[in-house]
Short mmCIF file of C-alpha atoms in Angstrom, two decimals:
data_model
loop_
_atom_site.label_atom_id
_atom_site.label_comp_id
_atom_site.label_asym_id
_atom_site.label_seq_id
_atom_site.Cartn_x
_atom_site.Cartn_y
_atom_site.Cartn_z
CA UNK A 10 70.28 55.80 146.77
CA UNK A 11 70.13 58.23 149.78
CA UNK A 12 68.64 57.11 152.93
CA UNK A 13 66.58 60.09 152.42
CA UNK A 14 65.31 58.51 149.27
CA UNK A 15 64.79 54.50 150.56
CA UNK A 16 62.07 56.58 153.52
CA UNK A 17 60.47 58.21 150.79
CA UNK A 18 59.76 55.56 148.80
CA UNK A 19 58.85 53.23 151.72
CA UNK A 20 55.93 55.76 152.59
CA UNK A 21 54.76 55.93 148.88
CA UNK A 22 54.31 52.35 148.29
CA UNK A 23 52.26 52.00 151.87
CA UNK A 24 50.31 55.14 150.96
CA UNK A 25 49.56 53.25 147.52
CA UNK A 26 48.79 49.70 149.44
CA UNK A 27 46.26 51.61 151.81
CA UNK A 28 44.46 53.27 148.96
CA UNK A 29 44.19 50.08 146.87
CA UNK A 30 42.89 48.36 150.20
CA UNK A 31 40.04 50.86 150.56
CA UNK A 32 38.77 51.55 146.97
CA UNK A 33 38.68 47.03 146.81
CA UNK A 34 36.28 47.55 150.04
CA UNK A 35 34.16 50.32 148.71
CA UNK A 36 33.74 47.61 145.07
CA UNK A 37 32.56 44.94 147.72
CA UNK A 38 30.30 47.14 149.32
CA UNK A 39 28.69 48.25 146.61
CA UNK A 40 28.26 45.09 145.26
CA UNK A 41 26.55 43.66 147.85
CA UNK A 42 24.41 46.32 148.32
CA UNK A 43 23.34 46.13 144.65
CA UNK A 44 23.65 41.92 143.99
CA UNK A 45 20.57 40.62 146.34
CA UNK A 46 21.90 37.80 148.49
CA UNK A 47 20.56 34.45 148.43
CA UNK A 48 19.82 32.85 150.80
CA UNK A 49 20.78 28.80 151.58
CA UNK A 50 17.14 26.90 152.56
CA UNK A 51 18.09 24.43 155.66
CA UNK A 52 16.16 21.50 156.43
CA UNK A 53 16.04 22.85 160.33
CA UNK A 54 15.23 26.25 160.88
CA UNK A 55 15.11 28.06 163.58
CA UNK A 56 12.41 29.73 165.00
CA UNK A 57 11.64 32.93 166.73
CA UNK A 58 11.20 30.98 170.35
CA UNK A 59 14.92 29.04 169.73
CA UNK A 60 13.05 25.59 168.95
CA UNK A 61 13.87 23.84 165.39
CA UNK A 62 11.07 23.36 163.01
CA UNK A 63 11.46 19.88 161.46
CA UNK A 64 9.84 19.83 157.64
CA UNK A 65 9.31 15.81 156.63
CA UNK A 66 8.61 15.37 153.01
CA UNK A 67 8.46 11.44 153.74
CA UNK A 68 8.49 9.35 156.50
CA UNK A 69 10.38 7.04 153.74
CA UNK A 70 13.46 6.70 154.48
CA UNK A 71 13.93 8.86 157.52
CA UNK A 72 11.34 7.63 160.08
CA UNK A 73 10.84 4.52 158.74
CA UNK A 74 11.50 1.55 155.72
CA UNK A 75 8.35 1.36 154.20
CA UNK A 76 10.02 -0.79 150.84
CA UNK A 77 8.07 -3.80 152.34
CA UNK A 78 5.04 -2.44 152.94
CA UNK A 79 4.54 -0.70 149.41
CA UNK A 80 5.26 -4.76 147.88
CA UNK A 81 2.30 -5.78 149.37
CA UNK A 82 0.39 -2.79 149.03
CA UNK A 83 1.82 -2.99 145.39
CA UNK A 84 0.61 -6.95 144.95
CA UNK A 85 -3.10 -6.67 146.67
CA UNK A 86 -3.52 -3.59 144.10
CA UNK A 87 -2.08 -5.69 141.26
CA UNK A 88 -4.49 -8.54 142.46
CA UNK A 89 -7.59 -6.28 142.68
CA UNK A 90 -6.80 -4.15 139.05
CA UNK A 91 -6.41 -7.73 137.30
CA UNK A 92 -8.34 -10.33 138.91
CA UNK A 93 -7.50 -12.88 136.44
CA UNK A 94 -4.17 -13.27 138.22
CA UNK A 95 -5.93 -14.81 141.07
CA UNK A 96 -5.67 -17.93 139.02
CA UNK A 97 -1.87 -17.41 137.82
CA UNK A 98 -1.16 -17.37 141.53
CA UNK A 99 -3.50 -20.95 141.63
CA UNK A 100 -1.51 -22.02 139.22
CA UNK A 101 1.65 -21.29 140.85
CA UNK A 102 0.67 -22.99 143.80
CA UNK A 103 0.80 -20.30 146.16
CA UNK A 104 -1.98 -18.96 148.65
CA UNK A 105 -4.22 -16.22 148.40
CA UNK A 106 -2.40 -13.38 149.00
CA UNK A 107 -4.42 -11.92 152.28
CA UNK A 108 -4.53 -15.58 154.15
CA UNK A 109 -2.51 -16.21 156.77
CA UNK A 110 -0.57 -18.55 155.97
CA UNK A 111 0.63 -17.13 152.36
CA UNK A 112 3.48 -14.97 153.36
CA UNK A 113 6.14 -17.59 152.39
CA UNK A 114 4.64 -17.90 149.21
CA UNK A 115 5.12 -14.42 148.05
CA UNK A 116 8.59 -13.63 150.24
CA UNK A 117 10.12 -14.17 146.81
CA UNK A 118 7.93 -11.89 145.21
CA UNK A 119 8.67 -9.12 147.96
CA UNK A 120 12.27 -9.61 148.32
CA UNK A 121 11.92 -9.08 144.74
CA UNK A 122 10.01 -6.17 144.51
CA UNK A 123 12.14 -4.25 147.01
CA UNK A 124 15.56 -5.12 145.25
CA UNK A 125 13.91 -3.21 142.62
CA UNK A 126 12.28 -0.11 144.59
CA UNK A 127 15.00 2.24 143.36
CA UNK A 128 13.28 1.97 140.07
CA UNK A 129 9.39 1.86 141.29
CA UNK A 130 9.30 3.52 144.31
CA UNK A 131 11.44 7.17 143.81
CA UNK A 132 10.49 9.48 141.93
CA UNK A 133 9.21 13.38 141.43
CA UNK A 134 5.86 12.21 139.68
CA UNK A 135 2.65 11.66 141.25
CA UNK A 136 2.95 7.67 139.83
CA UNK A 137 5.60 7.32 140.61
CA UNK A 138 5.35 8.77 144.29
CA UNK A 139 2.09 6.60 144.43
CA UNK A 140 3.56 3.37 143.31
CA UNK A 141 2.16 2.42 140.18
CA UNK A 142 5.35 1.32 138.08
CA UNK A 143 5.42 -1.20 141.12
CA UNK A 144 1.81 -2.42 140.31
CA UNK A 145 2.96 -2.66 136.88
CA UNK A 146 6.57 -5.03 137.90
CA UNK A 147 4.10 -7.11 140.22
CA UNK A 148 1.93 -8.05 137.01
CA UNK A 149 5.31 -8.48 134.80
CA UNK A 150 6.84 -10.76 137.44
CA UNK A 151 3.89 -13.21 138.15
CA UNK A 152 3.26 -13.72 134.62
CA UNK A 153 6.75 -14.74 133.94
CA UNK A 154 6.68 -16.88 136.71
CA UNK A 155 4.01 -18.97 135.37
CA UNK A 156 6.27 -19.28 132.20
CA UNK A 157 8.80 -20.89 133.89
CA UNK A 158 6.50 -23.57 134.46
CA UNK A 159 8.30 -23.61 138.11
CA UNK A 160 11.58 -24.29 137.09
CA UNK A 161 13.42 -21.68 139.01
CA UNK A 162 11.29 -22.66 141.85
CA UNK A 163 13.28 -24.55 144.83
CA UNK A 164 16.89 -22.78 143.69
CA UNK A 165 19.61 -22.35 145.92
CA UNK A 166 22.41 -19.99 146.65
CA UNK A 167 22.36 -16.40 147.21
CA UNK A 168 20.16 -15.15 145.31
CA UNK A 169 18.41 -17.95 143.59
CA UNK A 170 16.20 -18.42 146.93
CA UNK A 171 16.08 -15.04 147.30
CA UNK A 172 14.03 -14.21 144.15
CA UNK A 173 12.61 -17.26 143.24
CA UNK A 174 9.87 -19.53 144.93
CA UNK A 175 11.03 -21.66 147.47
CA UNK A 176 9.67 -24.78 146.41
CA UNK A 177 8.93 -26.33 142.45
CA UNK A 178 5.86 -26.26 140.78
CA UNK A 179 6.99 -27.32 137.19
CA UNK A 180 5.07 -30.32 135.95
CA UNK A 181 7.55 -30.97 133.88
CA UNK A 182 9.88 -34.02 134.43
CA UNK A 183 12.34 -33.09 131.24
CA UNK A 184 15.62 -30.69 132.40
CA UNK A 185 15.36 -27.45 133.34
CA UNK A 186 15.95 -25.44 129.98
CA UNK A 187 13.23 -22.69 128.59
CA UNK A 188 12.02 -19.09 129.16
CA UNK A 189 13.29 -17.70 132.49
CA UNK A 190 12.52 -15.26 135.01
CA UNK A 191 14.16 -12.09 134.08
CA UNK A 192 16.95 -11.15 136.60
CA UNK A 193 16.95 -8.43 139.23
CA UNK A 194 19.57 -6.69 136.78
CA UNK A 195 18.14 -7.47 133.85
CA UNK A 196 14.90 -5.66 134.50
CA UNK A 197 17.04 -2.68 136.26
CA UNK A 198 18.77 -2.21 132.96
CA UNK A 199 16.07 -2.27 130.63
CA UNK A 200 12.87 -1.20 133.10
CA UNK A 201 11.51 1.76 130.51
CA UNK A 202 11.37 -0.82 127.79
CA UNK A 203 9.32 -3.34 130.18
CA UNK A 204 7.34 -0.92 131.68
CA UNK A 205 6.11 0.07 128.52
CA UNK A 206 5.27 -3.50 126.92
CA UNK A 207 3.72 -4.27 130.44
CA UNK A 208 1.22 -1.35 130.06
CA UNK A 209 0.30 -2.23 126.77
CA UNK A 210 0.37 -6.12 126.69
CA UNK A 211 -1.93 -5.96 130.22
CA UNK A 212 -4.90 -3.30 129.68
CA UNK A 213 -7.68 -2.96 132.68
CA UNK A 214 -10.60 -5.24 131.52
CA UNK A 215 -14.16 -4.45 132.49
CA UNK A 216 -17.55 -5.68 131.66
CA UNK A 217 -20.43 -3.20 131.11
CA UNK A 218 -23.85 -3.57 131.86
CA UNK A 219 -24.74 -5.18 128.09
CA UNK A 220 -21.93 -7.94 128.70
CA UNK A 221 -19.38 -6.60 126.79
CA UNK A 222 -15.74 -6.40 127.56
CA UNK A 223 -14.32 -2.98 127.49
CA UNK A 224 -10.15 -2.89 127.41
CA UNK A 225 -8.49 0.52 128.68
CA UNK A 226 -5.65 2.04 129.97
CA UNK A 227 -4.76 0.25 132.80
CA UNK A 228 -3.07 3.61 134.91
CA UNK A 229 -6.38 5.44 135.67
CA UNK A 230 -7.61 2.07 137.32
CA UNK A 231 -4.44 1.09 139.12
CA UNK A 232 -4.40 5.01 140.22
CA UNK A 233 -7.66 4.11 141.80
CA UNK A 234 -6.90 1.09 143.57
CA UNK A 235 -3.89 2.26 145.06
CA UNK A 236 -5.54 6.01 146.62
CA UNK A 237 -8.40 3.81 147.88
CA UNK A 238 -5.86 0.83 149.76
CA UNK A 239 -3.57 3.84 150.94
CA UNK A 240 -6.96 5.10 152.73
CA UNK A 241 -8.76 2.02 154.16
CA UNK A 242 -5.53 0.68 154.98
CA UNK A 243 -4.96 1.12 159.14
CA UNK A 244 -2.41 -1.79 159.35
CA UNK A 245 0.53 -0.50 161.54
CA UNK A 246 3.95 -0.01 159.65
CA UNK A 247 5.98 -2.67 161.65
CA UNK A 248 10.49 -1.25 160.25
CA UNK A 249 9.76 2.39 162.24
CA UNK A 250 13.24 3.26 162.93
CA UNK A 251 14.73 2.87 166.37
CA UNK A 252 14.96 6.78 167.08
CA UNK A 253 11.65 7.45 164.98
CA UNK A 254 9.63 7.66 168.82
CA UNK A 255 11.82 10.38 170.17
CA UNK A 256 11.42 13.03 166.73
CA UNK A 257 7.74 11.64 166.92
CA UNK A 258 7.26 12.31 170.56
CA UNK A 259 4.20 9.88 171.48
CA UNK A 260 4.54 7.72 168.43
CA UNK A 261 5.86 4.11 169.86
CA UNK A 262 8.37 2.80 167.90
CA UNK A 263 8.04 -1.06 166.80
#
């Protein structure tokens, strides 16, 4: 071909390349004038004087560790909703739960409870944001304690005295064979199933003004207990994480 020809064709296929380019950025604009854009939400926005707002949905995990402090908000509510575990915990040997010297006796219990906050402490519904599945594991767990008739009690290794009490309460002298405390994975695993048989094995028990029992639901009463310990209770929460005073400004952190 001509040199003439090779020119002519070179301009033809640029000519085509530039119209293509500007009818695909007419399509875009267009579409983006017609599709409404959304927008991404941020947890820091910025605002109009170049400060960030800072939105906290819970201090739970970003402040502070409050997995400790819902156990024993979980077992006084447990405690007060059923007070005939006041004597399963006689039985077991351990101390009230508010005296001073009783923390050792329920460590096990609380170590226990927080291995298992994944599964009583998260969640999108109000019970499960208030903690009552946890009230509901503190009743399951005692109970099957007293089963044991102590014989998990005074177990080594790893997690043996983690999740067990730390001494033996078992009257019995034969060996150590019989019902068991479930295990941290056991009750992970199979939680809906328990939860359920807990709430309907354990109803709230009151006695009316004639001297009759009454048996009910047990959620309306441990809903109760709970809002009314979350607003008396002015004990400070001690695991505040370490940078939790400088987002807080004047809150000291512990």
């Amino acid at each position: 071909m001509p040199q003439k020809g090779w020119t002519m064709v070179f301009f033809a296929a640029v000519l085509l390349l530039a119209l293509m380019s500007a009818t695909s950025s007419a399509f875009v604009s267009m579409y983006n004038l017609a599709t409404p854009q959304r927008q991404t939400p941020t947890l820091f926005q910025a605002s109009s004087n170049n400060d960030l707002d800072l939105y906290i949905y819970s201090i739970d995990g970003t402040l502070a560790s409050m997995s400790e402090y819902k156990s024993k908000l979980a077992i006084r509510a447990a405690l007060e909703v059923w007070p005939s575990l006041l004597s399963v915990v006689e039985e077991l040997g351990m101390q009230p739960f508010d005296n001073a010297d009783s923390s050792d006796d329920y460590s096990w219990l609380i170590q226990k409870l927080g291995a298992l906050s994944s599964i009583t402490q998260q969640g999108d519904s109000p019970d499960e944001m208030l903690g009552c599945d946890e009230v509901l594991l503190t009743r399951m767990m005692l109970e099957e304690q007293l089963l044991d008739d102590g014989r998990s009690g005074g177990r080594g290794g790893k997690y043996g005295g983690k999740f067990h009490p730390g001494k033996s309460t078992s009257t019995s002298s034969g060996p150590k064979v019989g019902s068991r405390p479930l295990t941290v994975g056991e009750i992970f695993a199979n939680w809906q199933e328990l939860r359920y048989v807990t709430h309907n094995k354990y109803p709230f028990m009151k006695q009316n003004q004639d001297g009759k029992v009454t048996m009910s639901d047990p959620l309306p009463e441990i809903r109760r207990v709970l809002r009314k310990l979350y607003s008396e209770d002015e004990r400070e929460i001690t695991n505040w994480y370490p940078f939790a005073s400088d987002i807080l400004g004047n809150k000291k952190s512990h």
